[in-house]
mmCIF file of C-alpha atoms in Angstrom:
data_model
loop_
_atom_site.group_PDB
_atom_site.id
_atom_site.type_symbol
_atom_site.label_atom_id
_atom_site.label_comp_id
_atom_site.label_asym_id
_atom_site.label_seq_id
_atom_site.Cartn_x
_atom_site.Cartn_y
_atom_site.Cartn_z
ATOM 1 C CA MET A 1 -0.582 7.673 -13.915
ATOM 2 C CA SER A 2 2.258 5.174 -13.684
ATOM 3 C CA THR A 3 4.130 6.522 -10.667
ATOM 4 C CA ARG A 4 2.489 7.628 -7.458
ATOM 5 C CA LEU A 5 3.375 8.847 -4.005
ATOM 6 C CA ILE A 6 2.310 6.645 -1.101
ATOM 7 C CA ARG A 7 1.431 9.226 1.520
ATOM 8 C CA ILE A 8 2.726 8.358 4.981
ATOM 9 C CA THR A 9 0.156 9.197 7.646
ATOM 10 C CA GLY A 10 1.752 7.898 10.850
ATOM 11 C CA THR A 11 3.904 9.845 13.245
ATOM 12 C CA THR A 12 4.866 7.185 15.804
ATOM 13 C CA GLY A 13 7.315 4.284 15.816
ATOM 14 C CA LYS A 14 4.546 1.856 14.850
ATOM 15 C CA PHE A 15 1.573 2.600 12.633
ATOM 16 C CA GLN A 16 -0.409 1.189 9.739
ATOM 17 C CA GLN A 17 -2.353 2.564 6.827
ATOM 18 C CA VAL A 18 -4.446 1.305 3.940
ATOM 19 C CA VAL A 19 -2.782 1.661 0.538
ATOM 20 C CA PRO A 20 -4.593 1.008 -2.763
ATOM 21 C CA LEU A 21 -2.290 -0.346 -5.494
ATOM 22 C CA GLU A 22 -3.421 -1.332 -8.987
ATOM 23 C CA GLY A 23 -7.026 -2.057 -8.032
ATOM 24 C CA GLU A 24 -6.312 -3.922 -4.771
ATOM 25 C CA THR A 25 -6.184 -2.680 -1.197
ATOM 26 C CA TYR A 26 -3.268 -3.500 1.096
ATOM 27 C CA THR A 27 -2.386 -2.561 4.652
ATOM 28 C CA PHE A 28 1.145 -1.284 5.140
ATOM 29 C CA VAL A 29 2.429 -1.719 8.691
ATOM 30 C CA PHE A 30 5.459 0.411 9.552
ATOM 31 C CA ARG A 31 7.598 -0.461 12.579
ATOM 32 C CA TRP A 32 10.645 1.362 13.894
ATOM 33 C CA ASN A 33 13.340 -0.815 15.449
ATOM 34 C CA ASP A 34 15.335 1.137 18.054
ATOM 35 C CA ARG A 35 18.033 -1.505 18.276
ATOM 36 C CA CYS A 36 19.131 -1.116 14.652
ATOM 37 C CA SER A 37 17.655 2.372 14.041
ATOM 38 C CA ARG A 38 15.649 1.206 11.016
ATOM 39 C CA TRP A 39 12.131 1.175 9.636
ATOM 40 C CA PHE A 40 10.603 -2.161 8.621
ATOM 41 C CA LEU A 41 7.519 -2.720 6.467
ATOM 42 C CA THR A 42 4.939 -5.496 6.582
ATOM 43 C CA ILE A 43 2.351 -5.682 3.792
ATOM 44 C CA ARG A 44 -1.007 -7.386 4.389
ATOM 45 C CA ASN A 45 -3.808 -8.236 1.988
ATOM 46 C CA ALA A 46 -7.401 -7.018 2.468
ATOM 47 C CA ALA A 47 -8.174 -10.059 4.656
ATOM 48 C CA GLY A 48 -5.293 -9.163 7.011
ATOM 49 C CA ALA A 49 -2.908 -11.965 6.003
ATOM 50 C CA ASP A 50 0.789 -11.044 5.915
ATOM 51 C CA LEU A 51 2.182 -11.095 2.371
ATOM 52 C CA ILE A 52 5.586 -9.656 3.256
ATOM 53 C CA THR A 53 6.908 -9.320 6.796
ATOM 54 C CA GLY A 54 9.712 -7.122 8.111
ATOM 55 C CA LYS A 55 11.111 -5.669 4.860
ATOM 56 C CA LYS A 56 13.845 -3.154 5.750
ATOM 57 C CA LEU A 57 13.267 0.253 4.148
ATOM 58 C CA VAL A 58 16.471 1.274 2.394
ATOM 59 C CA ALA A 59 16.828 4.680 0.730
ATOM 60 C CA ASP A 60 16.917 4.899 -3.063
ATOM 61 C CA VAL A 61 16.798 1.126 -3.654
ATOM 62 C CA PRO A 62 13.778 -0.358 -5.465
ATOM 63 C CA PHE A 63 11.865 -3.216 -3.915
ATOM 64 C CA HIS A 64 9.835 -5.527 -6.164
ATOM 65 C CA PRO A 65 7.170 -7.029 -3.857
ATOM 66 C CA HIS A 66 5.730 -9.299 -6.567
ATOM 67 C CA GLU A 67 9.042 -11.181 -6.678
ATOM 68 C CA VAL A 68 8.582 -12.074 -2.992
ATOM 69 C CA ASN A 69 4.843 -12.811 -3.100
ATOM 70 C CA GLU A 70 2.817 -13.176 -6.304
ATOM 71 C CA GLU A 71 -0.298 -11.819 -4.550
ATOM 72 C CA LEU A 72 1.292 -8.356 -4.593
ATOM 73 C CA PRO A 73 1.216 -6.001 -7.593
ATOM 74 C CA PRO A 74 3.975 -6.270 -10.219
ATOM 75 C CA GLY A 75 5.389 -2.753 -9.812
ATOM 76 C CA SER A 76 8.162 -1.565 -7.533
ATOM 77 C CA ILE A 77 8.248 0.392 -4.290
ATOM 78 C CA TRP A 78 10.943 3.014 -3.811
ATOM 79 C CA THR A 79 12.008 4.547 -0.506
ATOM 80 C CA LEU A 80 13.180 7.862 -1.928
ATOM 81 C CA ASP A 81 15.436 10.277 0.006
ATOM 82 C CA LEU A 82 14.375 13.755 -1.142
ATOM 83 C CA SER A 83 17.533 15.328 0.281
ATOM 84 C CA GLY A 84 19.594 13.584 -2.403
ATOM 85 C CA GLU A 85 21.996 12.142 0.171
ATOM 86 C CA GLY A 86 20.694 8.576 -0.091
ATOM 87 C CA THR A 87 20.394 8.278 3.677
ATOM 88 C CA ASP A 88 18.019 5.664 5.100
ATOM 89 C CA PRO A 89 14.992 7.081 6.927
ATOM 90 C CA GLY A 90 15.353 7.901 10.596
ATOM 91 C CA LEU A 91 12.547 7.761 13.140
ATOM 92 C CA ARG A 92 11.023 11.113 12.121
ATOM 93 C CA ASP A 93 11.877 11.028 8.389
ATOM 94 C CA LEU A 94 9.124 8.927 6.762
ATOM 95 C CA GLY A 95 6.738 11.093 4.762
ATOM 96 C CA ASP A 96 8.995 14.106 5.126
ATOM 97 C CA ARG A 97 12.621 13.746 4.024
ATOM 98 C CA VAL A 98 12.010 10.187 2.851
ATOM 99 C CA VAL A 99 8.900 9.214 0.870
ATOM 100 C CA LEU A 100 7.540 5.997 -0.606
ATOM 101 C CA MET A 101 6.769 5.841 -4.320
ATOM 102 C CA TYR A 102 5.001 3.098 -6.237
ATOM 103 C CA VAL A 103 6.057 2.620 -9.872
ATOM 104 C CA GLU A 104 3.752 0.480 -12.019
ATOM 105 C CA GLU A 105 5.301 -2.406 -13.917
ATOM 106 C CA ASP A 106 5.302 -0.669 -17.314
ATOM 107 C CA ASN A 107 7.729 1.940 -15.909
ATOM 108 C CA VAL A 108 9.973 -0.386 -13.921
ATOM 109 C CA VAL A 109 13.528 -0.383 -15.243
#
């Protein structure tokens, strides 16, 4: 399967979860920033080292983590607004109205 849903398991303004991508395990740390009303993502490797820190989650715009850090997989991560409005995720929207998708490199446009 070339595209997969990254299930969001947290329900608070700061949480983390383990995410397997293309044979490697990463920890995704999600943090809500009240000041700018935005979600930010930090991705860590299996040893706990930060590979990407504070990436703003923007609706319907692909993010290519490998371009930022070669230790990350070559696919893209999408923050997809299921409502079709293209609205960035609010505090209670991740995993509900807004989901994360991982698209393997062979399907990246």
